mmCIF file of C-alpha atoms and ligand atoms in Angstrom:
data_model
loop_
_atom_site.group_PDB
_atom_site.id
_atom_site.type_symbol
_atom_site.label_atom_id
_atom_site.label_comp_id
_atom_site.label_asym_id
_atom_site.label_seq_id
_atom_site.Cartn_x
_atom_site.Cartn_y
_atom_site.Cartn_z
ATOM 1 C CA MET O 1 3.732 -23.213 13.274
ATOM 2 C CA THR O 2 1.393 -21.057 13.597
ATOM 3 C CA LEU O 3 1.455 -17.557 13.612
ATOM 4 C CA TYR O 4 -0.019 -17.545 16.955
ATOM 5 C CA ASP O 5 2.414 -20.122 18.447
ATOM 6 C CA THR O 6 5.391 -18.264 16.895
ATOM 7 C CA ILE O 7 4.576 -15.203 19.242
ATOM 8 C CA PHE O 8 5.818 -17.624 22.175
ATOM 9 C CA ILE O 9 9.310 -18.642 20.544
ATOM 10 C CA ARG O 10 10.400 -15.349 18.830
ATOM 11 C CA ARG O 11 13.329 -13.636 19.285
ATOM 12 C CA SER O 12 15.503 -10.992 17.234
ATOM 13 C CA VAL O 13 18.217 -12.891 15.603
ATOM 14 C CA ARG O 14 21.902 -11.361 14.863
ATOM 15 C CA LYS O 15 23.946 -13.509 13.193
ATOM 16 C CA PHE O 16 22.739 -15.515 9.550
ATOM 17 C CA LYS O 17 24.275 -17.936 7.906
ATOM 18 C CA ASP O 18 26.279 -16.567 4.909
ATOM 19 C CA SER O 19 24.329 -18.450 2.127
ATOM 20 C CA PRO O 20 21.609 -17.107 0.614
ATOM 21 C CA LEU O 21 17.883 -18.259 0.177
ATOM 22 C CA ASP O 22 16.919 -19.636 -3.309
ATOM 23 C CA ALA O 23 14.774 -17.428 -5.469
ATOM 24 C CA ALA O 24 11.561 -19.458 -4.872
ATOM 25 C CA THR O 25 11.504 -19.260 -0.958
ATOM 26 C CA ILE O 26 12.190 -15.455 -1.667
ATOM 27 C CA LYS O 27 9.259 -15.301 -4.325
ATOM 28 C CA SER O 28 7.114 -16.773 -1.676
ATOM 29 C CA ILE O 29 8.226 -14.387 0.996
ATOM 30 C CA GLU O 30 7.282 -11.707 -1.821
ATOM 31 C CA THR O 31 3.557 -12.874 -2.435
ATOM 32 C CA PHE O 32 3.449 -13.233 1.634
ATOM 33 C CA ILE O 33 4.011 -9.386 2.101
ATOM 34 C CA GLY O 34 1.851 -8.897 -0.884
ATOM 35 C CA ASN O 35 -0.994 -10.936 0.953
ATOM 36 C CA THR O 36 -1.031 -9.201 3.958
ATOM 37 C CA PRO O 37 -3.822 -6.509 4.478
ATOM 38 C CA GLN O 38 -2.486 -2.538 5.566
ATOM 39 C CA LEU O 39 -4.544 -0.861 7.763
ATOM 40 C CA ALA O 40 -7.443 1.605 6.129
ATOM 41 C CA ARG O 41 -6.137 3.838 3.975
ATOM 42 C CA GLN O 42 -2.771 3.512 3.901
ATOM 43 C CA SER O 43 -0.421 2.141 0.960
ATOM 44 C CA ALA O 44 3.290 1.522 2.268
ATOM 45 C CA MET O 45 6.003 -0.080 -0.246
ATOM 46 C CA PHE O 46 7.919 -2.990 0.626
ATOM 47 C CA GLU O 47 10.399 -4.456 -1.500
ATOM 48 C CA ILE O 48 13.206 -7.530 -0.490
ATOM 49 C CA VAL O 49 16.589 -6.375 -1.732
ATOM 50 C CA SER O 50 20.258 -8.065 -0.516
ATOM 51 C CA GLY O 51 21.900 -7.363 2.347
ATOM 52 C CA ASP O 52 25.000 -5.528 1.242
ATOM 53 C CA LYS O 53 22.528 -2.650 -0.380
ATOM 54 C CA VAL O 54 22.184 -1.534 3.465
ATOM 55 C CA HIS O 55 24.697 -0.376 5.910
ATOM 56 C CA GLY O 56 24.483 0.484 10.058
ATOM 57 C CA GLY O 57 23.465 -2.683 11.481
ATOM 58 C CA THR O 58 23.495 -6.564 11.667
ATOM 59 C CA PRO O 59 24.712 -7.975 8.550
ATOM 60 C CA ALA O 60 22.037 -10.169 7.144
ATOM 61 C CA PRO O 61 21.660 -11.969 3.439
ATOM 62 C CA HIS O 62 18.191 -10.093 2.529
ATOM 63 C CA CYS O 63 16.422 -7.287 4.155
ATOM 64 C CA ILE O 64 12.809 -6.017 3.383
ATOM 65 C CA LEU O 65 13.092 -2.204 3.276
ATOM 66 C CA ALA O 66 9.654 -0.734 3.742
ATOM 67 C CA TYR O 67 8.802 2.865 2.316
ATOM 68 C CA CYS O 68 5.918 4.845 3.604
ATOM 69 C CA THR O 69 4.803 8.834 4.336
ATOM 70 C CA ASP O 70 5.744 10.426 6.936
ATOM 71 C CA SER O 71 2.623 10.115 9.652
ATOM 72 C CA ASP O 72 1.840 8.010 12.866
ATOM 73 C CA SER O 73 -0.373 5.835 11.334
ATOM 74 C CA SER O 74 1.643 5.398 8.218
ATOM 75 C CA TYR O 75 4.425 4.027 10.695
ATOM 76 C CA ALA O 76 1.713 1.931 12.899
ATOM 77 C CA ASN O 77 0.891 0.568 9.386
ATOM 78 C CA VAL O 78 4.442 -0.424 8.797
ATOM 79 C CA GLY O 79 4.652 -2.504 12.283
ATOM 80 C CA TYR O 80 1.562 -4.095 11.659
ATOM 81 C CA VAL O 81 2.517 -5.472 8.296
ATOM 82 C CA LEU O 82 6.102 -5.877 8.663
ATOM 83 C CA GLN O 83 5.237 -7.759 12.220
ATOM 84 C CA ASN O 84 3.067 -10.175 10.395
ATOM 85 C CA VAL O 85 6.103 -10.972 8.238
ATOM 86 C CA ASP O 86 8.451 -11.357 11.457
ATOM 87 C CA LEU O 87 5.915 -13.759 12.304
ATOM 88 C CA TYR O 88 5.787 -16.021 9.150
ATOM 89 C CA LEU O 89 9.759 -16.097 8.974
ATOM 90 C CA GLN O 90 10.601 -17.386 11.683
ATOM 91 C CA SER O 91 7.358 -19.807 11.705
ATOM 92 C CA ILE O 92 9.380 -21.598 8.612
ATOM 93 C CA GLY O 93 12.419 -21.511 10.377
ATOM 94 C CA LEU O 94 14.147 -18.434 9.837
ATOM 95 C CA GLY O 95 16.099 -15.751 11.419
ATOM 96 C CA SER O 96 14.738 -11.963 11.131
ATOM 97 C CA VAL O 97 15.553 -8.550 13.057
ATOM 98 C CA TRP O 98 14.012 -5.172 12.872
ATOM 99 C CA LEU O 99 16.761 -2.937 12.444
ATOM 100 C CA GLY O 100 15.967 0.693 12.897
ATOM 101 C CA MET O 101 19.366 2.070 12.868
ATOM 102 C CA ALA O 102 19.878 0.345 9.398
ATOM 103 C CA LYS O 103 19.798 2.345 6.053
ATOM 104 C CA PRO O 104 19.753 1.595 2.443
ATOM 105 C CA ASN O 105 23.511 2.726 0.985
ATOM 106 C CA GLU O 106 21.707 4.822 -1.030
ATOM 107 C CA PRO O 107 19.076 7.098 0.434
ATOM 108 C CA GLU O 108 15.611 6.858 -0.966
ATOM 109 C CA GLN O 109 12.631 9.144 -0.674
ATOM 110 C CA ASN O 110 10.076 7.890 2.024
ATOM 111 C CA TYR O 111 12.468 5.177 3.457
ATOM 112 C CA CYS O 112 10.885 4.075 7.187
ATOM 113 C CA ILE O 113 12.438 0.879 8.261
ATOM 114 C CA LEU O 114 14.037 -2.511 7.081
ATOM 115 C CA LEU O 115 13.811 -6.292 8.773
ATOM 116 C CA ALA O 116 16.352 -8.231 7.963
ATOM 117 C CA PHE O 117 16.774 -11.860 7.898
ATOM 118 C CA GLY O 118 17.905 -15.177 6.576
ATOM 119 C CA LYS O 119 19.005 -18.738 7.550
ATOM 120 C CA THR O 120 20.287 -18.885 10.676
ATOM 121 C CA ASP O 121 21.528 -21.511 13.418
ATOM 122 C CA VAL O 122 20.222 -19.565 16.488
ATOM 123 C CA PRO O 123 17.783 -21.684 18.174
ATOM 124 C CA THR O 124 14.207 -20.028 18.908
ATOM 125 C CA ARG O 125 13.252 -19.622 23.074
ATOM 126 C CA LYS O 126 12.085 -22.408 24.184
ATOM 127 C CA ALA O 127 10.159 -20.452 27.365
ATOM 128 C CA GLU O 128 8.392 -17.376 27.895
ATOM 129 C CA GLY O 129 10.576 -16.815 30.546
ATOM 130 C CA GLU O 130 13.343 -16.131 28.139
ATOM 131 C CA PHE O 131 11.836 -13.334 27.271
ATOM 132 C CA LYS O 132 13.399 -9.867 29.016
ATOM 133 C CA ARG O 133 9.755 -7.939 29.480
ATOM 134 C CA LEU O 134 7.939 -6.028 32.290
ATOM 135 C CA PRO O 135 5.469 -7.406 34.820
ATOM 136 C CA ILE O 136 2.226 -7.818 32.765
ATOM 137 C CA SER O 137 0.577 -5.436 35.039
ATOM 138 C CA GLU O 138 2.647 -2.470 34.013
ATOM 139 C CA ILE O 139 1.687 -2.767 30.440
ATOM 140 C CA SER O 140 -2.410 -3.860 30.679
ATOM 141 C CA ASP O 141 -5.368 -3.278 33.017
ATOM 142 C CA GLN O 142 -5.781 -6.669 32.502
ATOM 143 C CA ASP O 143 -3.898 -10.230 31.944
ATOM 144 C CA ASN O 144 -5.306 -12.145 29.468
ATOM 145 C CA LEU O 145 -4.278 -13.654 26.222
ATOM 146 C CA VAL O 146 -4.253 -10.471 24.297
ATOM 147 C CA ALA O 147 -2.392 -8.973 26.612
ATOM 148 C CA LYS O 148 0.246 -11.673 26.717
ATOM 149 C CA ALA O 149 0.793 -11.342 23.400
ATOM 150 C CA VAL O 150 1.162 -7.519 23.595
ATOM 151 C CA LEU O 151 3.978 -8.837 26.342
ATOM 152 C CA LEU O 152 5.984 -10.407 23.865
ATOM 153 C CA ALA O 153 6.104 -8.022 21.190
ATOM 154 C CA PRO O 154 9.432 -7.229 19.913
ATOM 155 C CA SER O 155 9.975 -3.101 20.287
ATOM 156 C CA ALA O 156 12.468 -0.719 19.989
ATOM 157 C CA VAL O 157 15.184 -1.158 21.850
ATOM 158 C CA ASN O 158 12.697 -3.239 24.211
ATOM 159 C CA SER O 159 11.146 -0.015 25.476
ATOM 160 C CA GLN O 160 7.826 -1.814 25.165
ATOM 161 C CA PRO O 161 6.224 1.973 24.847
ATOM 162 C CA TRP O 162 2.538 0.931 25.306
ATOM 163 C CA LYS O 163 -0.289 0.290 27.836
ATOM 164 C CA LEU O 164 -3.345 -2.129 27.211
ATOM 165 C CA HIS O 165 -7.077 -0.724 27.925
ATOM 166 C CA PHE O 166 -9.948 -3.189 27.465
ATOM 167 C CA GLU O 167 -13.397 -2.680 27.263
ATOM 168 C CA SER O 168 -16.400 -4.791 26.223
ATOM 169 C CA GLY O 169 -15.554 -5.779 22.194
ATOM 170 C CA LYS O 170 -12.471 -3.377 21.876
ATOM 171 C CA VAL O 171 -8.723 -2.854 23.173
ATOM 172 C CA VAL O 172 -7.060 0.365 22.925
ATOM 173 C CA ILE O 173 -3.218 0.202 22.876
ATOM 174 C CA ARG O 174 -2.055 3.806 23.792
ATOM 175 C CA TYR O 175 1.496 5.113 23.174
ATOM 176 C CA PHE O 176 3.031 5.447 26.464
ATOM 177 C CA GLY O 177 7.105 6.728 26.441
ATOM 178 C CA ARG O 178 9.498 4.184 28.394
ATOM 179 C CA GLY O 179 13.233 4.485 29.191
ATOM 180 C CA LEU O 180 16.334 6.761 28.406
ATOM 181 C CA MET O 181 16.002 6.810 24.698
ATOM 182 C CA LYS O 182 11.850 7.938 24.825
ATOM 183 C CA LEU O 183 12.776 11.573 23.653
ATOM 184 C CA MET O 184 14.140 9.879 20.270
ATOM 185 C CA LEU O 185 12.236 6.645 19.738
ATOM 186 C CA ARG O 186 8.896 8.772 20.376
ATOM 187 C CA LYS O 187 8.548 9.882 16.762
ATOM 188 C CA LYS O 188 8.976 7.169 14.360
ATOM 189 C CA LEU O 189 10.133 3.526 16.393
ATOM 190 C CA ASN O 190 7.735 3.514 18.858
ATOM 191 C CA LYS O 191 4.579 4.326 16.666
ATOM 192 C CA ILE O 192 6.168 1.738 14.287
ATOM 193 C CA ASP O 193 6.174 -0.570 17.811
ATOM 194 C CA LEU O 194 2.009 0.138 18.322
ATOM 195 C CA GLY O 195 1.644 -1.329 14.758
ATOM 196 C CA ILE O 196 3.830 -4.063 15.393
ATOM 197 C CA ALA O 197 1.573 -5.016 19.100
ATOM 198 C CA ALA O 198 -1.448 -4.431 16.916
ATOM 199 C CA ARG O 199 -0.581 -7.302 14.849
ATOM 200 C CA HIS O 200 0.004 -9.590 17.607
ATOM 201 C CA ILE O 201 -3.610 -8.309 19.457
ATOM 202 C CA GLU O 202 -5.182 -9.088 16.014
ATOM 203 C CA THR O 203 -2.990 -12.559 16.405
ATOM 204 C CA ALA O 204 -4.117 -13.461 19.522
ATOM 205 C CA LEU O 205 -8.232 -12.625 18.913
ATOM 206 C CA LEU O 206 -8.314 -14.178 15.877
ATOM 207 C CA HIS O 207 -6.524 -17.177 17.698
ATOM 208 C CA ASP O 208 -9.365 -17.171 19.957
ATOM 209 C CA GLY O 209 -12.283 -17.500 17.582
ATOM 210 C CA LYS O 210 -12.849 -13.312 16.985
ATOM 211 C CA ALA O 211 -13.322 -11.333 14.189
ATOM 212 C CA ILE O 212 -11.750 -8.256 13.863
ATOM 213 C CA LEU O 213 -13.908 -5.464 12.752
ATOM 214 C CA SER O 214 -11.794 -2.449 13.041
ATOM 215 C CA ILE O 215 -8.262 -1.404 13.427
ATOM 216 C CA THR O 216 -7.765 2.571 13.816
ATOM 217 C CA PRO O 217 -5.151 4.441 14.708
ATOM 218 C CA LYS O 218 -5.693 8.092 16.274
ATOM 219 C CA THR O 219 -3.651 10.451 16.745
ATOM 220 C CA SER O 220 -4.431 13.777 19.250
ATOM 221 C CA GLY O 221 -1.714 16.204 20.153
ATOM 222 C CA LYS O 222 0.675 14.581 21.817
ATOM 223 C CA THR O 223 -1.158 10.899 22.273
ATOM 224 C CA PHE O 224 -0.955 8.371 19.876
ATOM 225 C CA GLU O 225 -3.534 5.019 20.148
ATOM 226 C CA ILE O 226 -4.986 1.851 18.345
ATOM 227 C CA GLU O 227 -8.437 1.393 18.607
ATOM 228 C CA ILE O 228 -9.218 -2.185 18.188
ATOM 229 C CA THR O 229 -12.994 -3.372 17.659
ATOM 230 C CA TYR O 230 -14.040 -7.152 17.424
ATOM 231 C CA GLY O 231 -16.791 -9.604 17.768
HETATM 232 C C1 FMN H 1 11.307 -1.104 15.365
HETATM 233 C C2 FMN H 1 12.308 -1.895 15.911
HETATM 234 C C3 FMN H 1 13.815 -1.172 15.865
HETATM 235 C C4 FMN H 1 14.440 -2.198 15.903
HETATM 236 N N1 FMN H 1 16.016 -1.895 15.911
HETATM 237 C C5 FMN H 1 16.913 -2.659 16.227
HETATM 238 C C6 FMN H 1 18.549 -2.425 15.967
HETATM 239 O O1 FMN H 1 18.680 -1.134 14.927
HETATM 240 N N2 FMN H 1 19.267 -3.132 15.850
HETATM 241 C C7 FMN H 1 18.946 -4.640 16.878
HETATM 242 O O2 FMN H 1 19.811 -5.209 17.304
HETATM 243 N N3 FMN H 1 17.701 -4.642 17.223
HETATM 244 C C8 FMN H 1 16.858 -3.488 16.873
HETATM 245 N N4 FMN H 1 15.458 -4.383 17.263
HETATM 246 C C9 FMN H 1 15.232 -5.550 18.292
HETATM 247 C C10 FMN H 1 14.919 -5.194 19.081
HETATM 248 O O3 FMN H 1 16.218 -4.943 20.228
HETATM 249 C C11 FMN H 1 14.012 -6.242 20.133
HETATM 250 O O4 FMN H 1 13.169 -6.389 19.427
HETATM 251 C C12 FMN H 1 14.013 -5.928 21.890
HETATM 252 O O5 FMN H 1 14.912 -6.000 22.895
HETATM 253 C C13 FMN H 1 13.380 -7.363 22.160
HETATM 254 O O6 FMN H 1 14.052 -8.489 21.774
HETATM 255 P P1 FMN H 1 13.201 -9.930 21.177
HETATM 256 O O7 FMN H 1 13.136 -9.236 19.388
HETATM 257 O O8 FMN H 1 14.626 -10.747 20.740
HETATM 258 O O9 FMN H 1 12.136 -10.266 21.935
HETATM 259 C C14 FMN H 1 14.525 -3.445 17.367
HETATM 260 C C15 FMN H 1 13.062 -3.582 17.021
HETATM 261 C C16 FMN H 1 11.688 -2.929 16.587
HETATM 262 C C17 FMN H 1 10.587 -3.291 17.039
#
Protein backbone atom coordinates (compact mmCIF):
# COMPACT_ATOMS: atom_id res chain seq x y z
CA MET A 1 0.00 0.00 0.00
CA THR A 2 1.31 3.51 -0.81
CA LEU A 3 1.88 6.10 1.90
CA TYR A 4 -0.84 8.25 0.31
CA ASP A 5 -3.39 5.40 0.47
CA THR A 6 -2.39 4.76 4.09
CA ILE A 7 -3.57 8.28 5.05
CA PHE A 8 -7.17 7.10 4.48
CA ILE A 9 -7.02 3.94 6.61
CA ARG A 10 -4.47 4.58 9.40
CA ARG A 11 -5.41 4.83 13.05
CA SER A 12 -3.68 5.24 16.41
CA VAL A 13 -3.11 1.69 17.68
CA ARG A 14 -3.11 1.24 21.46
CA LYS A 15 -3.01 -2.58 21.70
CA PHE A 16 0.09 -4.42 20.53
CA LYS A 17 1.13 -8.06 20.46
CA ASP A 18 3.85 -8.92 22.99
CA SER A 19 6.17 -10.54 20.43
CA PRO A 20 8.87 -8.15 19.19
CA LEU A 21 9.75 -7.57 15.53
CA ASP A 22 12.79 -9.40 14.11
CA ALA A 23 16.13 -7.62 13.73
CA ALA A 24 15.84 -7.35 9.92
CA THR A 25 12.49 -5.52 10.19
CA ILE A 26 13.87 -3.14 12.83
CA LYS A 27 16.88 -2.50 10.56
CA SER A 28 14.59 -1.70 7.60
CA ILE A 29 12.61 0.76 9.76
CA GLU A 30 15.88 2.39 10.85
CA THR A 31 16.87 2.69 7.19
CA PHE A 32 13.49 4.23 6.33
CA ILE A 33 13.92 6.83 9.10
CA GLY A 34 17.47 7.61 7.91
CA ASN A 35 16.24 8.03 4.32
CA THR A 36 13.41 10.42 5.26
CA PRO A 37 14.64 13.96 4.55
CA GLN A 38 14.32 16.55 7.32
CA LEU A 39 13.23 20.14 6.79
CA ALA A 40 15.97 22.60 5.75
CA ARG A 41 18.56 23.32 8.47
CA GLN A 42 17.08 20.72 10.84
CA SER A 43 18.98 17.85 12.39
CA ALA A 44 16.71 15.93 14.75
CA MET A 45 17.98 12.56 16.02
CA PHE A 46 15.94 9.37 16.11
CA GLU A 47 16.57 6.17 18.03
CA ILE A 48 14.63 2.87 18.13
CA VAL A 49 14.51 1.40 21.65
CA SER A 50 12.54 -1.41 23.23
CA GLY A 51 9.26 -0.41 24.85
CA ASP A 52 10.47 -1.19 28.39
CA LYS A 53 12.80 1.84 28.17
CA VAL A 54 9.82 4.24 28.42
CA HIS A 55 6.90 4.85 30.77
CA GLY A 56 3.65 6.79 30.91
CA GLY A 57 1.89 5.63 27.76
CA THR A 58 0.42 2.66 25.91
CA PRO A 59 2.81 -0.31 26.41
CA ALA A 60 4.37 -1.29 23.07
CA PRO A 61 7.29 -3.56 22.11
CA HIS A 62 9.22 -0.78 20.32
CA CYS A 63 9.49 2.99 20.34
CA ILE A 64 11.18 5.62 18.19
CA LEU A 65 12.51 8.38 20.44
CA ALA A 66 12.95 11.78 18.80
CA TYR A 67 15.42 14.41 20.00
CA CYS A 68 15.61 18.02 18.82
CA THR A 69 16.32 21.57 19.95
CA ASP A 70 13.64 23.64 21.62
CA SER A 71 12.00 25.66 18.81
CA ASP A 72 8.76 25.69 16.83
CA SER A 73 10.48 24.66 13.60
CA SER A 74 12.41 21.82 15.31
CA TYR A 75 9.16 20.41 16.72
CA ALA A 76 7.45 20.73 13.34
CA ASN A 77 10.40 18.94 11.73
CA VAL A 78 9.99 16.00 14.14
CA GLY A 79 6.30 15.79 13.20
CA TYR A 80 7.18 15.97 9.51
CA VAL A 81 9.75 13.15 9.72
CA LEU A 82 7.97 10.78 12.10
CA GLN A 83 4.61 11.07 10.34
CA ASN A 84 6.31 9.61 7.28
CA VAL A 85 7.39 6.75 9.53
CA ASP A 86 3.87 6.40 11.03
CA LEU A 87 2.46 6.03 7.49
CA TYR A 88 5.23 3.60 6.52
CA LEU A 89 4.70 1.37 9.58
CA GLN A 90 0.96 1.16 8.96
CA SER A 91 1.51 0.59 5.22
CA ILE A 92 3.46 -2.61 6.08
CA GLY A 93 0.76 -3.89 8.44
CA LEU A 94 2.19 -2.75 11.79
CA GLY A 95 0.46 -0.63 14.43
CA SER A 96 1.77 2.71 15.69
CA VAL A 97 0.77 5.60 17.95
CA TRP A 98 2.28 8.98 18.80
CA LEU A 99 2.73 9.25 22.58
CA GLY A 100 3.13 12.82 23.81
CA MET A 101 2.58 11.81 27.43
CA ALA A 102 5.20 9.01 27.53
CA LYS A 103 8.80 9.64 28.61
CA PRO A 104 12.11 7.71 28.52
CA ASN A 105 12.91 6.09 31.91
CA GLU A 106 16.29 7.85 31.93
CA PRO A 107 15.70 11.59 31.46
CA GLU A 108 17.47 12.54 28.23
CA GLN A 109 18.54 15.99 27.04
CA ASN A 110 16.62 17.31 24.03
CA TYR A 111 14.05 14.49 24.20
CA CYS A 112 11.02 15.61 22.18
CA ILE A 113 8.42 12.84 21.68
CA LEU A 114 8.07 9.18 20.75
CA LEU A 115 6.22 7.02 18.26
CA ALA A 116 5.39 3.55 19.66
CA PHE A 117 5.01 0.62 17.27
CA GLY A 118 4.80 -3.14 16.91
CA LYS A 119 2.71 -6.03 15.65
CA THR A 120 -1.02 -5.73 16.22
CA ASP A 121 -4.35 -7.45 15.58
CA VAL A 122 -6.17 -4.09 15.55
CA PRO A 123 -7.48 -3.63 12.00
CA THR A 124 -6.89 -0.45 10.00
CA ARG A 125 -9.87 1.78 9.27
CA LYS A 126 -12.05 0.69 6.39
CA ALA A 127 -13.70 4.00 5.50
CA GLU A 128 -13.22 7.74 5.97
CA GLY A 129 -16.43 7.84 8.02
CA GLU A 130 -14.57 6.07 10.85
CA PHE A 131 -12.36 9.15 11.44
CA LYS A 132 -13.64 11.60 14.07
CA ARG A 133 -12.78 14.94 12.48
CA LEU A 134 -14.07 18.52 12.11
CA PRO A 135 -16.02 19.46 8.98
CA ILE A 136 -13.54 20.34 6.23
CA SER A 137 -14.88 23.93 6.04
CA GLU A 138 -13.58 24.52 9.60
CA ILE A 139 -10.00 23.67 8.69
CA SER A 140 -9.63 24.88 5.11
CA ASP A 141 -10.71 27.60 2.68
CA GLN A 142 -10.93 24.94 -0.07
CA ASP A 143 -12.20 21.36 -0.21
CA ASN A 144 -9.66 19.45 -2.28
CA LEU A 145 -7.31 16.47 -2.16
CA VAL A 146 -4.72 18.28 0.00
CA ALA A 147 -7.30 19.51 2.53
CA LYS A 148 -8.75 15.98 2.81
CA ALA A 149 -5.30 14.56 3.57
CA VAL A 150 -4.83 17.13 6.38
CA LEU A 151 -8.33 16.51 7.71
CA LEU A 152 -7.41 12.88 8.44
CA ALA A 153 -3.99 13.63 9.98
CA PRO A 154 -3.43 12.63 13.62
CA SER A 155 -2.97 15.37 16.23
CA ALA A 156 -2.48 15.56 20.01
CA VAL A 157 -5.86 14.80 21.67
CA ASN A 158 -7.34 15.10 18.18
CA SER A 159 -7.11 18.89 18.56
CA GLN A 160 -6.71 19.47 14.78
CA PRO A 161 -4.93 22.78 15.49
CA TRP A 162 -4.75 24.08 11.94
CA LYS A 163 -6.29 26.17 9.19
CA LEU A 164 -5.32 25.77 5.57
CA HIS A 165 -5.10 28.60 3.06
CA PHE A 166 -4.54 27.98 -0.65
CA GLU A 167 -2.94 30.28 -3.23
CA SER A 168 -1.63 29.51 -6.69
CA GLY A 169 1.30 27.06 -6.22
CA LYS A 170 1.20 27.52 -2.46
CA VAL A 171 -0.47 26.02 0.63
CA VAL A 172 -0.13 27.68 4.03
CA ILE A 173 -1.01 25.76 7.17
CA ARG A 174 -1.47 28.04 10.20
CA TYR A 175 -1.56 27.11 13.87
CA PHE A 176 -5.11 27.58 15.17
CA GLY A 177 -5.52 26.44 18.79
CA ARG A 178 -8.63 24.44 19.60
CA GLY A 179 -10.13 22.64 22.57
CA LEU A 180 -9.92 22.87 26.35
CA MET A 181 -6.27 21.83 26.43
CA LYS A 182 -5.05 24.36 23.86
CA LEU A 183 -2.77 26.24 26.27
CA MET A 184 -1.08 22.98 27.30
CA LEU A 185 -0.64 21.78 23.73
CA ARG A 186 0.46 25.04 22.18
CA LYS A 187 4.19 25.10 22.97
CA LYS A 188 5.28 21.74 21.63
CA LEU A 189 2.64 19.14 20.73
CA ASN A 190 0.64 21.40 18.41
CA LYS A 191 3.87 22.40 16.62
CA ILE A 192 4.58 18.71 16.07
CA ASP A 193 0.99 18.45 14.78
CA LEU A 194 1.66 21.12 12.15
CA GLY A 195 4.68 19.18 10.92
CA ILE A 196 2.50 16.04 10.74
CA ALA A 197 0.00 17.95 8.61
CA ALA A 198 2.82 19.26 6.38
CA ARG A 199 3.80 15.64 5.75
CA HIS A 200 0.23 14.80 4.70
CA ILE A 201 0.19 17.87 2.43
CA GLU A 202 3.45 16.83 0.78
CA THR A 203 2.24 13.23 0.35
CA ALA A 204 -1.01 14.40 -1.27
CA LEU A 205 0.77 16.87 -3.60
CA LEU A 206 3.25 14.20 -4.74
CA HIS A 207 0.33 11.81 -5.32
CA ASP A 208 -1.23 14.56 -7.47
CA GLY A 209 1.91 14.71 -9.62
CA LYS A 210 3.24 17.97 -8.18
CA ALA A 211 6.87 18.74 -7.29
CA ILE A 212 7.56 20.21 -3.85
CA LEU A 213 9.65 23.39 -4.13
CA SER A 214 9.93 24.44 -0.48
CA ILE A 215 8.55 23.74 2.98
CA THR A 216 9.18 26.67 5.31
CA PRO A 217 8.12 26.94 8.97
CA LYS A 218 7.64 30.55 10.12
CA THR A 219 7.14 31.92 13.63
CA SER A 220 6.04 35.52 14.08
CA GLY A 221 4.94 36.62 17.54
CA LYS A 222 2.29 34.15 18.61
CA THR A 223 1.59 32.89 15.12
CA PHE A 224 3.17 29.82 13.61
CA GLU A 225 2.68 28.58 10.07
CA ILE A 226 4.28 26.33 7.49
CA GLU A 227 4.33 27.48 3.87
CA ILE A 228 4.59 24.81 1.19
CA THR A 229 5.26 25.81 -2.42
CA TYR A 230 4.94 23.44 -5.34
CA GLY A 231 5.01 23.37 -9.11
C1 LIG B 1 1.72 14.85 18.84
C2 LIG B 1 0.74 13.76 19.26
C3 LIG B 1 0.73 13.30 20.57
C4 LIG B 1 -0.13 12.27 20.95
N1 LIG B 1 -0.09 11.78 22.23
C5 LIG B 1 -0.88 10.72 22.58
C6 LIG B 1 -0.77 10.14 23.88
O1 LIG B 1 0.04 10.58 24.73
N2 LIG B 1 -1.55 9.06 24.17
C7 LIG B 1 -2.42 8.54 23.25
O2 LIG B 1 -3.09 7.55 23.56
N3 LIG B 1 -2.55 9.09 21.99
C8 LIG B 1 -1.79 10.16 21.65
N4 LIG B 1 -1.89 10.69 20.38
C9 LIG B 1 -2.85 10.13 19.40
C10 LIG B 1 -4.06 11.05 19.18
O3 LIG B 1 -4.90 10.98 20.30
C11 LIG B 1 -4.75 10.63 17.87
O4 LIG B 1 -3.89 10.87 16.80
C12 LIG B 1 -6.07 11.39 17.63
O5 LIG B 1 -7.00 11.12 18.65
C13 LIG B 1 -6.68 11.01 16.27
O6 LIG B 1 -6.92 9.63 16.19
P1 LIG B 1 -6.29 8.72 15.04
O7 LIG B 1 -4.78 8.89 15.10
O8 LIG B 1 -6.70 7.30 15.37
O9 LIG B 1 -6.82 9.18 13.71
C14 LIG B 1 -1.04 11.72 19.99
C15 LIG B 1 -1.03 12.21 18.68
C16 LIG B 1 -0.14 13.19 18.31
C17 LIG B 1 -0.12 13.64 16.89
